[in-house]
Amino acid sequence: MANERALLERAKQYDEIALGELYDQYAPRIYAYIYRRVGNAQLAEDLTGDVFVRVIQAIQAEHLWHTSFQAWLYRIAHNLVVDYYRRQPAAVELELDEQMIANEENLTSTVADRLSNQFLHTAINRLTPSQQQVLTLRFGEGLTARETAEVMDKNTGAIEALQRRALAALRRVLEKEFQYGNA
Amino acid sequence: MAMLDQEQSFERSLERCLQDLERTGDIEACLRRYSQHADRLRPLLEMAQLARHYYKYVPEPPDGLVSGRERLLAAAAQQRARSALKSEAVMQSTKGQRRKLAFAMRFVGVLSAIVLGTVALGGGIAWAANDSLPGDVLYPVKITIEDARLALTSVPNHQVDLLLEFVEERVDEIQRLSATEYSVPGEVIARIERHIEQALTYAAQLPSDEEMVDTLGQIAMRTRTQAELLELMQPTASQQARTMLIQAAAIYRQGSEAAETGLGDPQTFRSRYRHQQGEPESTSEPRVMTITPGNDAEHGQEYQGCDQGRECTPTGTSNMTPQGPQATQSPNTPHAPQPSPWGPQSTPEPQPSPQNPQPTPEPQPTSQNSQPTPEPQPSPQNPQPTPKPQLTPEPQPSPQNPQATPGNPQATSSPQSTPPGSEVQPSPQATPQGTQATPKSNPTPKGP
């Protein structure tokens, strides 16, 4: 942590080496987070670049990130993702990456396995952005409730309630529209 | 009370189960451990496992994240160069200010007392004032110096540069103020508006379209950058500071959009802003503008109101479109001294109104269809135009336009993926692509 603090202090002065280290450390995580939200690798990589350009624009405002640099990065990423969707016509939103449908892990699975990713993808995207965000952070990024609360600027209790509602809503969508569990 | 305890017990059980599940993946073990909640836990834990499975796969980034790194380092190099230039400019402008102030003394009677005082106390005061914030004793000096610099500049391009420098300085002030308990006086916000509009007006006066387009590009880029900076400050700002940040960001964003509109249609832009020439300058009431903080009006039950659960209160209207003679800063009289450099002030921030949490938004004139309105019309929300720009909440969200995001006020009307207030969206956002039958036709997709 002390090391990160020192890196951030140097990054504040636009030190290339420090910025490069921070990028190497966090960019893969931010890329993964964005990919989980948009389902498209190229777009996720572009938006990851945007996140770090925004970091440069505001890194001198230390109060933005002094509690948690990681949480700040996730917040910027979330804003960019929602912003991206708002600018897109609904019809072109979220075409699931072919790779995501037929990824290597699924090659050994049944067709139904592969389909489930599509259904889940559709179902998750019916949830509110906050619900999607909490699911991604908790079950994709593996953050704790406290870390998720930092990212979402809420208290831990609110996050726990939100994730419960998100899971329940996901269940309802799958049951209602995809007859999940009715076999 | 017992009900509440039971709910809390359930929430705790769920959280512990989720943690265990991450380690072991064994739902049944969890259910045995919390058998009293087993019926309610099972469907949620199944969904958690499905979600974890869904999120597991992330492909390698196509470009190995190399281009992002290059962009980051290039942006850092730009910022370093900008900082170096700024430091140099501050040093030069401090020297220049002293000379200009001495010159201005002979011609600007209104300024003479302040200039005399400044000269008498030495250039140190001018230098010290440079770092002052609204509410500081030296802040009026800083504002006076700005006015003097603008008054002594006659080339429109240089005037635009100066005005952009001033509005960037305001962001720096807001940034420093947002970390304190003090609010930004309404006059500061009004000054930002006035300066952005002046910059647009000067741009419209440039003789060639080429020059005008170049200048508008500068205005669009620099105001957009400032808007983004203000938006980035919002998530961690206090509630009071956030309201002010939203207001300010909306003003910069509208300035940027007005300039971009000019880039798309220079002739219409020129005729609209030239229309202001010769009109009397408003000294006490800035033109009425309509600001729509698309920014924090996040959708859904978790984000309602303009501030992640907190509502914005309309405090005025603003729009970068000129509204009429009384409300217009005349391009021909930009050198007039400003009404009054303000002193220390505690400006109460707008508070949500329980009687009218979401007033009907006033129609916003657009660059395509607005005609200059002779006078600002008072509205029920804004019976008397005030110098402080006002926030007008977004229209009631609809399924077609349910979302707005903190930190992104620029996009307000595109179709949304999630209607507000509902946990589940009624219409599909994405349809599974591929050769399989539609979800409805496949009654039992594989569960966990």
XYZ file of C-alpha atoms in Angstrom:
631
model
C 0.000 0.000 0.000
C 2.849 2.343 0.861
C 4.389 1.451 -2.440
C 1.179 2.295 -4.254
C 0.957 5.571 -2.407
C 4.449 6.465 -3.572
C 3.563 5.445 -7.112
C 0.493 7.621 -7.026
C 2.439 10.593 -5.757
C 4.813 10.221 -8.682
C 1.935 9.633 -11.081
C 0.455 12.911 -9.892
C 3.479 14.591 -11.402
C 2.864 12.626 -14.618
C 5.895 10.426 -14.051
C 5.886 7.978 -16.956
C 7.399 5.077 -15.073
C 4.938 5.352 -12.209
C 2.013 5.690 -14.575
C 3.230 2.702 -16.551
C 3.426 0.599 -13.390
C -0.045 1.600 -12.306
C -1.369 0.816 -15.762
C 0.247 -2.606 -15.831
C -1.149 -3.343 -12.414
C -4.726 -2.212 -12.956
C -5.453 -2.257 -16.687
C -6.085 -6.031 -16.886
C -8.610 -5.805 -14.061
C -10.358 -2.821 -15.555
C -10.370 -4.465 -18.954
C -11.965 -7.591 -17.469
C -14.568 -5.532 -15.647
C -15.513 -3.618 -18.785
C -15.546 -6.784 -20.866
C -17.973 -8.341 -18.394
C -20.223 -5.342 -18.801
C -20.098 -4.998 -22.586
C -19.232 -8.491 -23.818
C -16.954 -7.243 -26.587
C -13.186 -7.491 -26.303
C -12.252 -4.725 -28.712
C -14.677 -2.288 -27.181
C -13.531 -3.262 -23.694
C -9.941 -2.571 -24.633
C -10.803 0.823 -26.118
C -12.799 1.834 -23.068
C -9.971 0.682 -20.815
C -7.721 3.149 -22.611
C -10.327 5.856 -22.056
C -10.394 5.113 -18.341
C -6.693 5.802 -18.007
C -6.826 8.940 -20.114
C -9.428 10.217 -17.662
C -7.136 9.265 -14.837
C -4.485 11.513 -16.316
C -6.932 14.363 -16.654
C -7.894 14.258 -13.007
C -5.103 12.607 -11.079
C -4.003 15.870 -9.561
C -7.312 16.079 -7.710
C -6.074 13.772 -5.001
C -9.315 13.722 -3.042
C -10.862 11.725 -5.894
C -8.705 8.701 -5.273
C -7.057 9.047 -1.894
C -9.324 6.474 -0.216
C -8.985 3.862 -2.929
C -7.380 4.207 -6.325
C -8.888 0.915 -7.433
C -12.392 2.018 -6.485
C -11.882 5.226 -8.418
C -10.847 3.300 -11.516
C -13.936 1.102 -11.305
C -16.123 4.164 -10.920
C -14.653 5.766 -14.017
C -15.045 2.483 -15.899
C -18.669 2.179 -14.830
C -19.406 5.720 -15.947
C -17.831 5.084 -19.320
C -19.795 1.875 -19.802
C -23.122 3.489 -18.988
C -22.192 6.453 -21.107
C -21.371 4.139 -23.969
C -24.761 2.447 -23.795
C -26.558 5.730 -23.646
C -24.974 6.805 -26.901
C -25.816 3.607 -28.720
C -29.081 2.828 -30.418
C -30.754 0.026 -28.497
C -30.662 -2.248 -31.511
C -26.882 -2.426 -31.657
C -26.325 -2.814 -27.964
C -24.502 -5.733 -26.639
C -23.973 -8.155 -29.408
C -22.432 -10.902 -27.432
C -18.877 -11.578 -28.428
C -18.723 -14.812 -30.382
C -15.772 -15.789 -28.279
C -17.878 -15.460 -25.202
C -20.423 -17.856 -26.609
C -17.930 -20.438 -27.707
C -15.017 -19.968 -25.408
C -12.565 -22.775 -24.884
C -13.934 -23.678 -21.516
C -17.258 -24.347 -23.055
C -16.009 -26.496 -25.879
C -16.447 -29.550 -23.748
C -19.882 -28.490 -22.613
C -23.166 -29.250 -24.184
C -24.989 -26.922 -26.542
C -27.212 -26.029 -23.636
C -24.149 -24.954 -21.685
C -23.139 -22.564 -24.394
C -26.656 -21.318 -24.737
C -26.840 -20.547 -21.099
C -24.300 -17.814 -21.544
C -26.518 -16.165 -24.108
C -29.565 -16.414 -21.914
C -27.668 -15.138 -18.957
C -26.256 -12.338 -21.010
C -29.718 -11.264 -22.072
C -31.164 -11.720 -18.629
C -28.407 -9.781 -16.881
C -28.849 -6.931 -19.274
C -32.480 -6.631 -18.239
C -31.355 -5.664 -14.751
C -30.781 -2.082 -13.719
C -27.265 -0.733 -14.197
C -26.700 -0.774 -10.453
C -27.767 -4.390 -10.239
C -25.525 -5.286 -13.152
C -22.698 -3.395 -11.538
C -23.042 -5.124 -8.193
C -23.183 -8.565 -9.810
C -20.118 -7.845 -11.922
C -18.108 -6.489 -9.044
C -19.024 -9.252 -6.647
C -19.149 -12.311 -8.877
C -16.933 -11.209 -11.729
C -14.279 -9.137 -10.046
C -14.517 -11.016 -6.777
C -14.640 -7.872 -4.668
C -15.902 -8.074 -1.121
C -19.069 -6.296 -0.086
C -16.941 -3.585 1.511
C -14.835 -3.058 -1.599
C -17.956 -3.012 -3.728
C -19.440 -0.434 -1.400
C -16.397 1.790 -1.957
C -16.757 1.570 -5.703
C -20.473 2.251 -5.657
C -20.321 4.937 -3.007
C -22.759 3.124 -0.733
C -22.538 1.443 2.637
C -22.029 -2.277 3.003
C -25.608 -2.895 4.096
C -26.913 -1.208 0.982
C -24.653 -3.356 -1.173
C -25.861 -6.545 0.477
C -29.465 -5.530 -0.053
C -28.718 -4.543 -3.631
C -27.058 -7.831 -4.462
C -29.974 -9.740 -2.962
C -32.399 -7.796 -5.138
C -30.165 -8.289 -8.159
C -30.029 -12.051 -7.674
C -33.768 -12.221 -7.112
C -34.424 -10.122 -10.201
C -32.132 -12.293 -12.287
C -34.015 -15.341 -11.106
C -37.331 -13.766 -12.003
C -36.175 -12.907 -15.516
C -34.848 -16.396 -16.121
C -38.004 -17.993 -14.769
C -40.410 -15.720 -16.559
C -38.778 -15.381 -19.919
C -36.577 -18.426 -20.223
C -38.588 -20.871 -18.137
C -35.566 -21.483 -16.015
C -36.152 -24.273 -13.500
C -39.456 -25.286 -15.047
C -38.127 -28.286 -16.878
C -39.129 -5.836 15.074
C -38.953 -9.608 14.885
C -39.499 -9.351 11.153
C -36.614 -6.942 10.853
C -34.338 -9.209 12.857
C -35.299 -12.107 10.662
C -34.486 -10.118 7.528
C -31.136 -9.083 8.940
C -30.401 -12.655 9.863
C -31.261 -13.694 6.325
C -29.041 -10.991 4.801
C -26.140 -12.133 6.968
C -26.711 -15.747 6.074
C -26.783 -14.898 2.405
C -23.570 -12.915 2.613
C -21.782 -15.708 4.474
C -23.056 -18.276 2.042
C -21.847 -16.200 -0.889
C -18.412 -16.030 0.670
C -18.377 -19.783 1.330
C -19.667 -20.471 -2.128
C -16.773 -18.597 -3.657
C -14.368 -20.875 -1.833
C -16.146 -24.215 -1.997
C -18.818 -23.967 -4.679
C -21.000 -26.174 -2.475
C -24.533 -24.814 -2.225
C -25.854 -27.768 -0.245
C -23.319 -27.262 2.515
C -24.472 -23.675 2.894
C -28.104 -24.650 2.982
C -27.431 -27.204 5.665
C -25.600 -24.624 7.697
C -28.418 -22.094 7.417
C -31.305 -24.493 7.226
C -33.780 -21.977 8.677
C -33.353 -19.867 5.516
C -32.751 -22.701 3.085
C -35.869 -22.113 0.982
C -35.053 -18.494 0.386
C -31.324 -18.968 0.057
C -31.354 -21.674 -2.571
C -32.677 -19.655 -5.550
C -30.351 -16.770 -4.774
C -27.295 -18.957 -4.365
C -28.092 -20.690 -7.639
C -28.189 -17.322 -9.341
C -24.880 -16.357 -7.727
C -23.293 -19.498 -9.093
C -24.722 -18.862 -12.546
C -23.418 -15.303 -12.461
C -19.980 -16.472 -11.403
C -19.961 -18.974 -14.241
C -21.089 -16.325 -16.690
C -18.416 -13.851 -15.640
C -15.636 -16.403 -15.533
C -14.522 -16.144 -19.109
C -12.653 -13.051 -20.219
C -10.722 -13.225 -23.497
C -7.271 -11.796 -23.906
C -7.420 -8.168 -25.006
C -6.970 -8.086 -28.797
C -4.179 -5.540 -28.641
C -2.673 -6.769 -25.394
C -3.628 -3.438 -23.786
C -0.657 -1.892 -25.565
C -2.517 0.926 -27.255
C -4.086 1.982 -23.970
C -0.652 2.221 -22.402
C 0.585 4.335 -25.286
C -2.416 6.616 -25.003
C -1.839 6.992 -21.289
C 1.801 7.941 -21.705
C 1.004 10.325 -24.544
C -1.655 12.020 -22.431
C 0.820 12.264 -19.561
C 3.389 13.886 -21.835
C 0.766 16.393 -22.960
C -0.146 17.205 -19.391
C 3.492 17.680 -18.474
C 3.949 20.070 -21.367
C 0.756 21.880 -20.439
C 1.835 22.232 -16.818
C 5.198 23.611 -17.875
C 3.534 26.119 -20.185
C 1.094 27.110 -17.500
C 3.850 27.754 -14.978
C 5.676 29.875 -17.494
C 2.482 31.706 -18.425
C 1.715 32.428 -14.783
C 5.143 33.958 -14.305
C 4.855 36.021 -17.455
C 1.297 37.058 -16.801
C 2.211 38.226 -13.313
C 4.770 40.555 -14.800
C 2.382 41.554 -17.559
C -0.385 42.195 -15.097
C 1.668 44.729 -13.228
C 2.379 46.654 -16.390
C -1.185 46.446 -17.575
C -2.558 47.508 -14.253
C -0.393 50.592 -14.243
C -1.622 51.416 -17.733
C -5.230 50.767 -16.879
C -5.059 53.212 -13.973
C -4.992 56.131 -16.343
C -8.060 55.086 -18.274
C -10.306 53.031 -16.139
C -11.627 55.172 -13.370
C -13.594 52.435 -11.725
C -10.514 50.319 -11.425
C -8.148 53.008 -10.325
C -8.626 52.642 -6.590
C -8.010 48.940 -6.675
C -5.109 49.298 -9.065
C -3.583 52.033 -6.916
C -3.906 49.828 -3.911
C -2.416 46.967 -5.809
C 0.510 49.042 -7.019
C 0.978 50.590 -3.612
C 1.198 47.264 -1.954
C 3.420 45.982 -4.682
C 3.064 43.345 -7.253
C 3.075 40.824 -4.455
C -0.597 41.361 -3.893
C -1.420 40.697 -7.523
C 0.697 37.609 -7.339
C -0.899 36.492 -4.102
C -4.358 37.193 -5.488
C -3.625 34.782 -8.282
C -4.020 31.893 -5.875
C -7.042 33.266 -4.055
C -10.425 31.567 -3.975
C -13.959 32.956 -3.945
C -14.540 34.305 -0.485
C -10.912 35.291 0.017
C -10.060 38.908 0.655
C -7.879 39.021 -2.436
C -10.357 37.358 -4.748
C -11.875 40.651 -5.962
C -8.356 41.702 -6.914
C -7.960 38.569 -8.951
C -11.245 39.205 -10.743
C -10.318 42.819 -11.375
C -7.027 41.755 -12.859
C -8.843 39.367 -15.153
C -11.226 42.096 -16.240
C -8.326 44.441 -16.858
C -6.502 41.871 -18.956
C -9.594 41.315 -21.027
C -10.205 45.044 -21.353
C -6.691 45.565 -22.649
C -7.009 42.881 -25.310
C -8.604 43.777 -28.586
C -7.851 40.848 -30.877
C -10.807 38.422 -30.835
C -8.571 35.349 -30.910
C -6.636 36.570 -27.900
C -9.847 37.494 -26.166
C -11.132 33.955 -26.639
C -7.855 32.567 -25.286
C -8.112 34.759 -22.242
C -11.727 33.844 -21.616
C -10.928 30.155 -21.871
C -8.030 30.658 -19.490
C -10.422 32.318 -17.036
C -13.044 29.583 -17.236
C -10.311 26.990 -16.714
C -9.141 28.911 -13.687
C -12.716 28.752 -12.335
C -12.570 24.950 -12.513
C -9.351 25.021 -10.555
C -11.056 27.181 -7.940
C -14.121 24.934 -7.823
C -11.875 21.914 -7.450
C -10.078 23.474 -4.507
C -13.313 24.733 -2.970
C -15.037 21.378 -3.306
C -12.503 19.938 -0.895
C -13.550 22.503 1.726
C -16.750 23.339 3.508
C -17.255 26.484 1.482
C -19.619 26.754 -1.406
C -19.015 28.561 -4.639
C -20.902 31.848 -4.843
C -23.501 32.133 -7.565
C -21.533 35.001 -9.084
C -18.711 32.627 -9.918
C -21.081 30.346 -11.793
C -22.643 33.343 -13.536
C -19.188 34.558 -14.514
C -18.365 31.192 -16.059
C -21.527 31.324 -18.115
C -20.861 34.870 -19.191
C -17.298 34.139 -20.200
C -18.179 31.050 -22.202
C -20.831 32.949 -24.036
C -18.462 35.837 -24.639
C -15.944 33.412 -26.092
C -18.601 32.035 -28.449
C -19.574 35.547 -29.438
C -15.986 36.570 -30.183
C -15.585 33.422 -32.231
C -18.614 34.429 -34.311
C -16.933 37.779 -35.018
C -13.834 36.273 -36.588
C -13.608 37.319 -40.222
C -13.094 33.959 -41.901
C -15.005 30.752 -41.416
C -11.712 28.925 -41.143
C -10.617 31.006 -38.179
C -14.004 30.713 -36.576
C -14.057 26.938 -36.929
C -10.537 26.672 -35.461
C -11.550 28.796 -32.523
C -14.793 26.933 -31.985
C -12.810 23.711 -31.968
C -10.653 25.141 -29.202
C -13.697 26.249 -27.221
C -15.410 22.883 -27.655
C -12.352 20.910 -26.612
C -11.350 23.040 -23.660
C -14.831 23.403 -22.187
C -15.475 19.696 -22.658
C -12.265 18.875 -20.818
C -13.315 21.096 -17.947
C -16.756 19.489 -17.858
C -15.134 16.074 -17.645
C -12.896 17.200 -14.823
C -15.901 18.472 -12.892
C -17.746 15.237 -13.532
C -14.856 13.198 -12.262
C -14.898 15.116 -9.012
C -18.547 14.355 -8.385
C -18.507 10.816 -7.007
C -16.341 11.678 -4.038
C -17.606 15.189 -3.383
C -19.904 16.049 -0.506
C -23.576 16.390 -1.315
C -23.394 20.159 -1.211
C -20.286 20.314 -3.340
C -21.716 17.771 -5.764
C -24.739 19.913 -6.523
C -22.425 22.749 -7.378
C -20.198 20.500 -9.465
C -23.205 19.288 -11.428
C -24.281 22.851 -12.104
C -20.855 23.915 -13.210
C -20.268 20.823 -15.346
C -23.577 21.393 -17.117
C -22.543 24.926 -18.013
C -19.237 23.777 -19.482
C -20.941 20.938 -21.275
C -23.467 23.278 -22.851
C -20.689 25.624 -23.891
C -18.930 22.717 -25.544
C -22.131 21.644 -27.272
C -22.825 25.173 -28.483
C -19.333 25.315 -30.002
C -19.773 21.896 -31.576
C -23.060 23.029 -33.058
C -21.154 25.913 -34.602
C -18.635 23.494 -36.036
C -21.447 21.613 -37.726
C -23.200 24.682 -39.074
C -20.902 27.730 -39.055
C -23.283 30.025 -40.927
C -26.192 29.542 -38.566
C -23.875 29.885 -35.614
C -22.405 33.099 -36.954
C -25.739 34.683 -37.656
C -27.067 33.719 -34.259
C -24.168 35.030 -32.246
C -23.620 38.087 -34.406
C -27.197 38.939 -33.657
C -25.990 39.995 -30.262
C -23.758 42.752 -31.549
C -24.786 46.159 -30.397
C -27.125 44.877 -27.775
C -26.775 46.396 -24.369
C -24.778 44.433 -21.896
C -26.511 43.011 -18.955
C -24.640 43.929 -15.866
C -26.796 42.493 -13.209
C -28.648 39.605 -14.726
C -26.966 37.061 -16.884
C -29.058 35.637 -19.646
C -31.447 32.929 -18.680
C -30.129 29.496 -19.400
C -31.516 26.028 -19.084
C -29.194 23.473 -17.648
C -30.107 19.851 -17.736
C -27.944 17.805 -15.439
C -28.135 14.564 -17.285
C -25.270 13.594 -15.163
C -26.458 12.267 -11.915
C -29.995 11.538 -12.791
C -29.186 7.909 -12.666
C -31.924 5.537 -13.405
C -33.348 2.666 -11.592
C -34.280 2.393 -8.016
C -30.728 2.631 -6.846
C -30.075 5.897 -8.607
C -32.850 8.348 -8.514
C -32.656 12.078 -8.661
C -29.652 13.878 -9.992
C -27.263 12.800 -7.349
C -27.340 9.107 -6.719
C -30.429 9.140 -4.654
C -30.380 12.831 -3.910
C -32.520 15.159 -5.863
C -31.441 18.296 -7.600
C -33.462 21.364 -7.073
C -34.055 23.716 -9.910
C -32.348 26.963 -9.184
C -32.525 28.625 -12.539
C -32.272 27.987 -16.180
C -29.500 28.303 -18.590
C -28.778 27.636 -22.187
C -25.907 28.670 -24.319
C -28.306 30.106 -26.854
C -28.626 33.851 -26.637
C -31.980 34.742 -25.247
C -32.384 38.420 -25.740
C -31.092 41.888 -25.195
C -31.285 41.981 -21.450
C -29.735 38.651 -21.134
C -26.861 39.106 -23.477
C -23.315 40.095 -22.963
C -22.706 42.443 -25.810
C -19.672 41.646 -27.848
C -19.170 45.338 -28.395
C -18.910 46.107 -24.768
C -16.865 43.343 -23.359
C -14.483 45.681 -21.639
C -16.954 47.194 -19.283
C -16.023 46.564 -15.708
C -17.882 43.710 -14.145
C -20.678 44.610 -11.802
C -18.872 43.938 -8.620
C -16.026 41.802 -7.632
C -17.656 39.816 -4.902
C -16.398 39.504 -1.455
C -16.606 36.736 1.080
C -19.876 35.013 0.761
C -21.652 31.992 1.983
C -24.048 30.904 -0.693
C -26.681 28.467 0.436
C -26.787 25.541 -1.874
C -30.066 24.602 -3.466
C -32.044 22.215 -1.363
C -34.460 19.651 -2.654
C -37.997 20.801 -2.531
C -40.359 18.219 -1.155
C -43.289 19.989 -2.734
C -41.784 19.931 -6.151
C -39.101 17.331 -6.383
C -39.369 17.002 -10.132
C -40.739 20.104 -11.734
C -41.743 19.911 -15.327
C -38.713 20.670 -17.405
C -38.836 23.800 -19.424
C -38.357 23.314 -23.120
C -34.810 23.860 -24.156
C -34.198 25.787 -27.297
C -31.766 24.020 -29.527
C -29.346 25.462 -31.939
C -31.402 24.128 -34.778
C -34.752 25.492 -33.914
C -34.435 28.241 -31.412
C -35.183 31.787 -32.222
C -33.684 34.444 -30.051
C -36.292 35.145 -27.454
C -36.774 38.770 -26.633
C -36.817 38.310 -22.930
C -36.369 35.480 -20.513
C -39.733 34.243 -19.415
C -40.237 33.757 -15.745
C -41.540 30.366 -14.904
C -43.186 28.971 -11.811
C -39.848 27.507 -10.911
C -38.023 30.661 -11.745
C -40.238 33.625 -11.231
C -37.329 36.039 -11.248
C -34.229 35.257 -13.176
C -31.274 35.310 -10.885
C -27.613 35.512 -11.703
C -27.169 31.978 -10.567
C -27.812 29.410 -13.286
C -30.433 26.914 -12.411
C -30.681 23.247 -12.682
C -33.689 21.870 -14.374
C -34.256 18.229 -13.620
C -34.477 15.931 -16.538
C -37.810 15.035 -17.914
C -39.558 12.207 -16.187
C -37.750 9.112 -17.254
C -39.519 6.862 -19.629
C -38.723 3.433 -20.894
C -37.247 5.135 -23.919
C -35.089 7.427 -21.864
C -34.637 6.121 -18.426
C -31.036 6.679 -17.648
C -28.505 9.223 -16.852
C -25.194 8.520 -15.287
C -23.181 10.267 -12.640
C -20.324 11.908 -14.254
C -21.719 12.006 -17.738
C -24.106 14.789 -18.283
C -23.567 15.090 -21.960
C -25.697 12.204 -23.027
C -29.237 12.591 -21.973
C -31.647 11.272 -24.447
C -30.561 8.135 -26.127
C -32.560 5.015 -25.675
C -31.751 3.304 -22.482
C -31.298 -0.208 -21.490
C -32.992 0.001 -18.142
C -36.171 1.729 -17.143
C -36.027 3.526 -13.835
C -37.618 2.148 -10.795
C -37.828 -1.349 -12.074
C -35.526 -4.131 -11.255
C -36.257 -6.003 -14.414
C -36.510 -4.436 -17.762
C -39.549 -5.151 -19.794
C -37.914 -5.216 -23.171
C -34.858 -7.061 -24.294
C -31.720 -5.051 -24.511
C -29.876 -7.612 -26.484
C -31.201 -10.495 -28.360
C -29.084 -13.566 -28.371
C -27.486 -13.863 -31.745
C -27.047 -17.077 -33.468
C -28.831 -19.940 -34.959
C -30.645 -21.188 -31.936
C -34.312 -20.748 -31.433
C -35.422 -17.732 -29.502
C -35.298 -18.056 -25.757
C -39.039 -18.538 -25.547
C -38.842 -21.455 -27.873
C -36.298 -23.183 -25.769
C -38.130 -23.790 -22.582
C -35.367 -25.191 -20.455
C -32.009 -23.632 -20.850
C -29.538 -25.322 -18.696
C -29.595 -24.271 -15.110
C -26.798 -24.698 -12.633
